[in-house]
Amino acid sequence: MPELPEVETVRRGLAPAMEGRRIAAVRLKRGDLRWPFPPRFRDRLEGRRIEALSRRAKYLLADLDSGETLVMHLGMSGRFSVFPAAGPARNLGEFYFEAGAGEEAEGAHDHVTFTMDDGCRIVFTDPRRFGMMDLAAAGSRDAHPLLKDLGPEPLGNAFDADHLAAMFRGRRAPLKAALLDQKAAAGLGNIYVCEALHRAGLSPRRLAGTTARRDGAPGPALERLAAAVREVLSEALAAGGSTLRDHQATDGSAGAFQQRFRVYDREGEPCRTPGCTGVIRRIVQSGRSTFHCPRCQR
DNA sequence: CGGGACTCCTGCCAGC
DNA sequence: TGCTGGCAGGAGTCCC
């Protein structure tokens, strides 16, 4: 699930359980996810208070009162579950869990469990282990190797057609690949790249360098693309993100954006562009599925 | 350097 | 029913 709208939805769900609370205990099932946990990981977390939980691209960032920052990435299959200490079930945004009577059975892929000082348990589950956790040094959070080269947040002020023009100038990669690059728009992933290109009427196969005008100005194509990126992410965020394979873990009102996909996973279905008679096609670009309408995307 | 292939890992589903 | 192959929302690393 995790592209920008999904990660932001997770952040909003976790924030009430994390911010201002101390981590009482950390339990790890094994020594690594995608990479080994950093040295003394538990010691550096236990007893620390989480000052703020923020998001950068697809990373969740928990600032600790030690000055260090816990950096977390969901990978492809990572998810967080929140189990309140007691009382009625609480709706925490994307995730809704019963406060079970007694301990819930621990799943085979529950790799990290944070027990907070109020007894709330926060469990990170990640079957494929493409997720990661690391600690960024005090005072230089944004210099962390995984964060330092990220481009602008697509919903922030620094992201616009001029930025895309600068990124795409001279690039011979297809638009699909160029837009997937986290330096172009931090937080976009396969789904929302497909959706944004469709909304902008641009072919995923078109070479990125052909979109800017010769004088370096963005031109109408990149103006449309920048607007489409913002639009689709905003709508997805408002819908609580997209939920593809785990409907059972949501409360039904969250993660509804998949119903509004115009191309993603719609191979063979009619194009949803008003007036377009095209049929959505699936192609493979750099080993991953791209969905597009060959008729209205040029 | 840019671009593409490959890689990590497990689960699920279609097709035989 | 059971196996096999293909595919999955990410992204760092290699190689040309």
Short mmCIF file of C-alpha atoms in Angstrom, two decimals, chain A residues 20-291:
data_model
loop_
_atom_site.label_atom_id
_atom_site.label_comp_id
_atom_site.label_asym_id
_atom_site.label_seq_id
_atom_site.Cartn_x
_atom_site.Cartn_y
_atom_site.Cartn_z
CA GLY A 20 4.33 12.82 23.38
CA ARG A 21 4.62 9.23 24.62
CA ARG A 22 7.66 7.36 25.81
CA ILE A 23 8.73 4.06 24.34
CA ALA A 24 8.67 1.71 27.31
CA ALA A 25 9.89 -1.39 25.52
CA VAL A 26 11.00 -2.57 22.10
CA ARG A 27 10.82 -6.15 20.96
CA LEU A 28 12.49 -7.37 17.77
CA LYS A 29 11.79 -10.72 16.20
CA ARG A 30 15.10 -10.78 14.32
CA GLY A 31 18.16 -8.67 13.69
CA ASP A 32 17.18 -7.23 10.36
CA LEU A 33 14.45 -6.26 7.95
CA ARG A 34 15.84 -5.14 4.61
CA TRP A 35 19.03 -4.21 6.45
CA PRO A 36 20.25 -4.95 9.97
CA PHE A 37 18.85 -2.72 12.68
CA PRO A 38 21.45 -0.17 13.79
CA PRO A 39 23.75 -0.92 16.74
CA ARG A 40 22.09 -0.82 20.17
CA PHE A 41 18.77 -0.14 18.47
CA ARG A 42 16.66 -1.14 21.48
CA ASP A 43 18.80 0.76 23.96
CA ARG A 44 18.61 3.92 21.91
CA LEU A 45 14.82 3.72 21.76
CA GLU A 46 13.73 2.47 25.15
CA GLY A 47 12.92 5.27 27.55
CA ARG A 48 12.93 7.88 24.81
CA ARG A 49 9.99 10.17 24.26
CA ILE A 50 8.67 10.72 20.73
CA GLU A 51 8.46 14.46 20.21
CA ALA A 52 6.88 14.40 16.77
CA LEU A 53 5.97 11.95 14.02
CA SER A 54 6.37 13.32 10.53
CA ARG A 55 6.70 12.03 6.99
CA ARG A 56 9.22 12.68 4.24
CA ALA A 57 8.49 10.99 0.89
CA LYS A 58 7.57 7.43 1.93
CA TYR A 59 9.55 7.58 5.17
CA LEU A 60 8.05 7.99 8.62
CA LEU A 61 10.24 10.02 10.97
CA ALA A 62 9.89 9.86 14.74
CA ASP A 63 11.94 12.57 16.45
CA LEU A 64 13.17 11.39 19.84
CA ASP A 65 14.01 13.43 22.91
CA SER A 66 17.57 12.14 22.58
CA GLY A 67 17.87 14.15 19.39
CA GLU A 68 18.02 11.06 17.23
CA THR A 69 15.29 10.30 14.72
CA LEU A 70 13.76 6.91 14.13
CA VAL A 71 13.51 6.48 10.35
CA MET A 72 10.96 3.93 9.15
CA HIS A 73 9.96 2.69 5.71
CA LEU A 74 7.09 0.31 4.97
CA GLY A 75 8.62 -1.19 1.84
CA MET A 76 6.00 -3.08 -0.15
CA SER A 77 4.23 -5.02 2.53
CA GLY A 78 4.88 -3.18 5.80
CA ARG A 79 1.99 -2.12 8.02
CA PHE A 80 1.49 -0.81 11.50
CA SER A 81 -1.13 -2.00 13.94
CA VAL A 82 -2.13 -0.15 17.06
CA PHE A 83 -3.45 -2.04 20.07
CA PRO A 84 -4.69 0.32 22.75
CA ALA A 85 -3.92 -0.75 26.31
CA ALA A 86 -7.53 -1.08 27.36
CA GLY A 87 -10.97 0.29 26.86
CA PRO A 88 -13.10 0.42 23.75
CA ALA A 89 -11.61 -0.02 20.32
CA ARG A 90 -10.21 3.19 18.93
CA ASN A 91 -10.36 4.18 15.33
CA LEU A 92 -6.86 5.31 14.42
CA GLY A 93 -7.37 6.33 10.84
CA GLU A 94 -6.42 3.70 8.35
CA PHE A 95 -6.27 1.00 10.96
CA TYR A 96 -9.04 -0.12 13.19
CA PHE A 97 -8.49 -2.74 15.81
CA GLU A 98 -10.48 -4.27 18.55
CA ALA A 99 -8.88 -3.90 21.93
CA GLY A 100 -8.89 -7.62 22.44
CA ALA A 101 -9.39 -9.31 25.76
CA GLY A 102 -5.84 -10.34 26.53
CA GLU A 103 -2.93 -10.68 24.14
CA GLU A 104 -3.55 -10.94 20.46
CA ALA A 105 -1.75 -13.84 18.84
CA GLU A 106 1.57 -12.69 17.47
CA GLY A 107 1.84 -13.08 13.74
CA ALA A 108 4.83 -14.69 12.08
CA HIS A 109 5.78 -11.39 10.46
CA ASP A 110 5.33 -9.08 13.43
CA HIS A 111 8.93 -7.89 13.38
CA VAL A 112 8.94 -4.88 15.70
CA THR A 113 6.74 -4.15 18.68
CA PHE A 114 6.84 -0.86 20.54
CA THR A 115 5.13 -0.84 23.89
CA MET A 116 4.41 2.73 24.85
CA ASP A 117 4.34 4.13 28.38
CA ASP A 118 0.53 4.08 28.43
CA GLY A 119 0.48 0.36 27.63
CA CYS A 120 -0.46 0.87 23.99
CA ARG A 121 1.31 -1.54 21.64
CA ILE A 122 2.39 -0.58 18.16
CA VAL A 123 3.28 -3.53 15.95
CA PHE A 124 5.17 -3.38 12.68
CA THR A 125 4.32 -6.31 10.42
CA ASP A 126 6.18 -6.88 7.17
CA PRO A 127 6.01 -10.29 5.44
CA ARG A 128 8.40 -9.42 2.62
CA ARG A 129 10.82 -7.52 4.85
CA PHE A 130 11.41 -4.82 2.25
CA GLY A 131 10.77 -2.30 5.00
CA MET A 132 13.50 -0.80 7.13
CA MET A 133 14.18 1.01 10.38
CA ASP A 134 17.22 3.10 11.17
CA LEU A 135 18.29 5.89 13.48
CA ALA A 136 19.40 9.23 12.10
CA ALA A 137 22.02 11.12 14.07
CA ALA A 138 21.02 14.02 16.29
CA GLY A 139 20.96 17.30 14.49
CA SER A 140 21.52 15.91 11.02
CA ARG A 141 18.33 14.07 10.33
CA ASP A 142 17.97 15.34 6.78
CA ALA A 143 21.55 14.34 6.00
CA HIS A 144 20.65 10.69 6.49
CA PRO A 145 21.75 8.76 3.38
CA LEU A 146 18.20 7.71 2.58
CA LEU A 147 16.78 11.21 2.97
CA LYS A 148 19.43 13.57 1.66
CA ASP A 149 18.79 13.15 -2.06
CA LEU A 150 15.00 13.19 -1.99
CA GLY A 151 13.29 15.73 -4.22
CA PRO A 152 10.54 18.11 -3.18
CA GLU A 153 7.33 16.98 -1.55
CA PRO A 154 4.80 16.97 -4.39
CA LEU A 155 2.17 18.64 -2.21
CA GLY A 156 4.60 21.33 -1.09
CA ASN A 157 5.53 24.66 -2.60
CA ALA A 158 8.82 23.53 -4.13
CA PHE A 159 7.15 21.11 -6.48
CA ASP A 160 5.98 22.60 -9.76
CA ALA A 161 6.38 22.41 -13.53
CA ASP A 162 9.68 24.30 -13.37
CA HIS A 163 11.12 21.66 -11.08
CA LEU A 164 9.96 18.88 -13.40
CA ALA A 165 11.44 20.72 -16.37
CA ALA A 166 14.78 20.95 -14.60
CA MET A 167 14.63 17.27 -13.68
CA PHE A 168 13.60 16.05 -17.12
CA ARG A 169 15.82 18.20 -19.29
CA GLY A 170 17.93 15.97 -21.50
CA ARG A 171 16.59 12.81 -19.91
CA ARG A 172 16.09 9.89 -22.27
CA ALA A 173 14.21 7.77 -19.78
CA PRO A 174 10.49 7.28 -20.35
CA LEU A 175 8.21 9.56 -18.34
CA LYS A 176 7.11 6.60 -16.24
CA ALA A 177 10.65 5.96 -15.00
CA ALA A 178 11.53 9.63 -14.69
CA LEU A 179 8.51 10.34 -12.51
CA LEU A 180 9.13 7.30 -10.34
CA ASP A 181 12.51 8.80 -9.44
CA GLN A 182 12.21 10.11 -5.87
CA LYS A 183 14.23 13.17 -6.84
CA ALA A 184 11.46 14.24 -9.23
CA ALA A 185 8.59 13.91 -6.78
CA ALA A 186 9.31 12.41 -3.38
CA GLY A 187 6.67 9.87 -2.44
CA LEU A 188 5.22 8.95 -5.80
CA GLY A 189 5.07 5.24 -6.56
CA ASN A 190 3.82 2.96 -9.30
CA ILE A 191 0.11 3.58 -8.81
CA TYR A 192 0.10 7.34 -8.60
CA VAL A 193 2.63 7.76 -11.41
CA CYS A 194 0.27 5.81 -13.68
CA GLU A 195 -2.70 7.82 -12.49
CA ALA A 196 -0.97 11.19 -12.81
CA LEU A 197 0.27 10.50 -16.34
CA HIS A 198 -3.23 9.51 -17.36
CA ARG A 199 -4.78 12.62 -15.89
CA ALA A 200 -2.16 14.73 -17.65
CA GLY A 201 -2.79 12.99 -20.98
CA LEU A 202 0.86 11.99 -21.30
CA SER A 203 2.12 8.64 -22.51
CA PRO A 204 4.23 6.74 -19.98
CA ARG A 205 6.52 5.81 -22.87
CA ARG A 206 7.23 9.34 -23.95
CA LEU A 207 10.81 10.34 -23.23
CA ALA A 208 11.01 12.74 -20.32
CA GLY A 209 13.33 15.09 -22.16
CA THR A 210 10.70 15.75 -24.83
CA THR A 211 8.24 17.38 -22.46
CA ALA A 212 10.00 20.65 -21.69
CA ARG A 213 10.19 23.43 -24.25
CA ARG A 214 13.46 23.98 -26.03
CA ASP A 215 14.11 27.21 -24.13
CA GLY A 216 13.93 25.27 -20.89
CA ALA A 217 10.50 26.54 -19.91
CA PRO A 218 8.17 23.80 -18.69
CA GLY A 219 5.52 24.16 -21.36
CA PRO A 220 1.91 22.96 -21.16
CA ALA A 221 2.67 19.25 -20.82
CA LEU A 222 4.65 19.68 -17.61
CA GLU A 223 2.17 22.22 -16.26
CA ARG A 224 -0.52 19.57 -16.71
CA LEU A 225 1.68 16.90 -15.17
CA ALA A 226 2.57 18.89 -12.08
CA ALA A 227 -1.10 19.74 -11.57
CA ALA A 228 -2.12 16.11 -12.11
CA VAL A 229 0.40 14.86 -9.54
CA ARG A 230 -0.92 17.27 -6.93
CA GLU A 231 -4.51 16.52 -7.79
CA VAL A 232 -4.33 12.75 -7.64
CA LEU A 233 -2.32 12.76 -4.42
CA SER A 234 -4.69 15.22 -2.77
CA GLU A 235 -7.73 13.19 -3.73
CA ALA A 236 -6.12 9.94 -2.60
CA LEU A 237 -5.10 11.48 0.71
CA ALA A 238 -8.62 12.76 1.27
CA ALA A 239 -9.89 9.23 0.63
CA GLY A 240 -7.46 7.75 3.15
CA GLY A 241 -5.18 6.27 0.48
CA SER A 242 -5.67 3.10 -1.51
CA THR A 243 -6.06 -0.36 -0.06
CA LEU A 244 -5.37 -3.22 -2.45
CA ARG A 245 -5.06 -6.46 -0.58
CA ASP A 246 -5.98 -5.91 3.03
CA HIS A 247 -9.56 -4.77 3.22
CA GLN A 248 -10.06 -6.76 6.37
CA ALA A 249 -7.68 -4.57 8.35
CA THR A 250 -9.43 -1.31 7.61
CA ASP A 251 -12.63 0.14 8.91
CA GLY A 252 -14.16 0.35 5.45
CA SER A 253 -14.26 4.13 5.31
CA ALA A 254 -10.49 4.38 5.03
CA GLY A 255 -8.42 3.37 2.03
CA ALA A 256 -11.15 4.00 -0.51
CA PHE A 257 -9.19 5.54 -3.34
CA GLN A 258 -8.68 2.29 -5.24
CA GLN A 259 -12.29 2.60 -6.36
CA ARG A 260 -11.38 5.77 -8.17
CA PHE A 261 -8.38 4.49 -10.11
CA ARG A 262 -8.69 5.54 -13.75
CA VAL A 263 -6.01 3.21 -15.10
CA TYR A 264 -4.25 1.22 -12.37
CA ASP A 265 -5.18 -2.48 -12.45
CA ARG A 266 -7.87 -1.75 -15.06
CA GLU A 267 -6.42 -3.58 -18.05
CA GLY A 268 -9.06 -4.18 -20.72
CA GLU A 269 -11.55 -1.80 -19.13
CA PRO A 270 -12.80 1.38 -20.76
CA CYS A 271 -10.86 4.59 -20.33
CA ARG A 272 -12.47 6.96 -17.86
CA THR A 273 -11.46 10.14 -19.61
CA PRO A 274 -14.71 11.86 -20.63
CA GLY A 275 -15.32 11.32 -24.34
CA CYS A 276 -12.42 8.88 -24.76
CA THR A 277 -13.26 5.51 -26.32
CA GLY A 278 -9.90 3.95 -25.48
CA VAL A 279 -9.25 0.74 -23.57
CA ILE A 280 -6.73 0.56 -20.73
CA ARG A 281 -3.61 -1.41 -21.56
CA ARG A 282 -0.95 -2.94 -19.33
CA ILE A 283 2.64 -2.74 -20.44
CA VAL A 284 5.88 -3.50 -18.62
CA GLN A 285 8.45 -0.76 -18.10
CA SER A 286 11.64 -1.43 -16.20
CA GLY A 287 10.12 -4.63 -14.94
CA ARG A 288 6.98 -3.13 -13.48
CA SER A 289 3.42 -2.81 -14.67
CA THR A 290 2.32 0.41 -16.29
CA PHE A 291 -1.36 0.97 -16.99
#
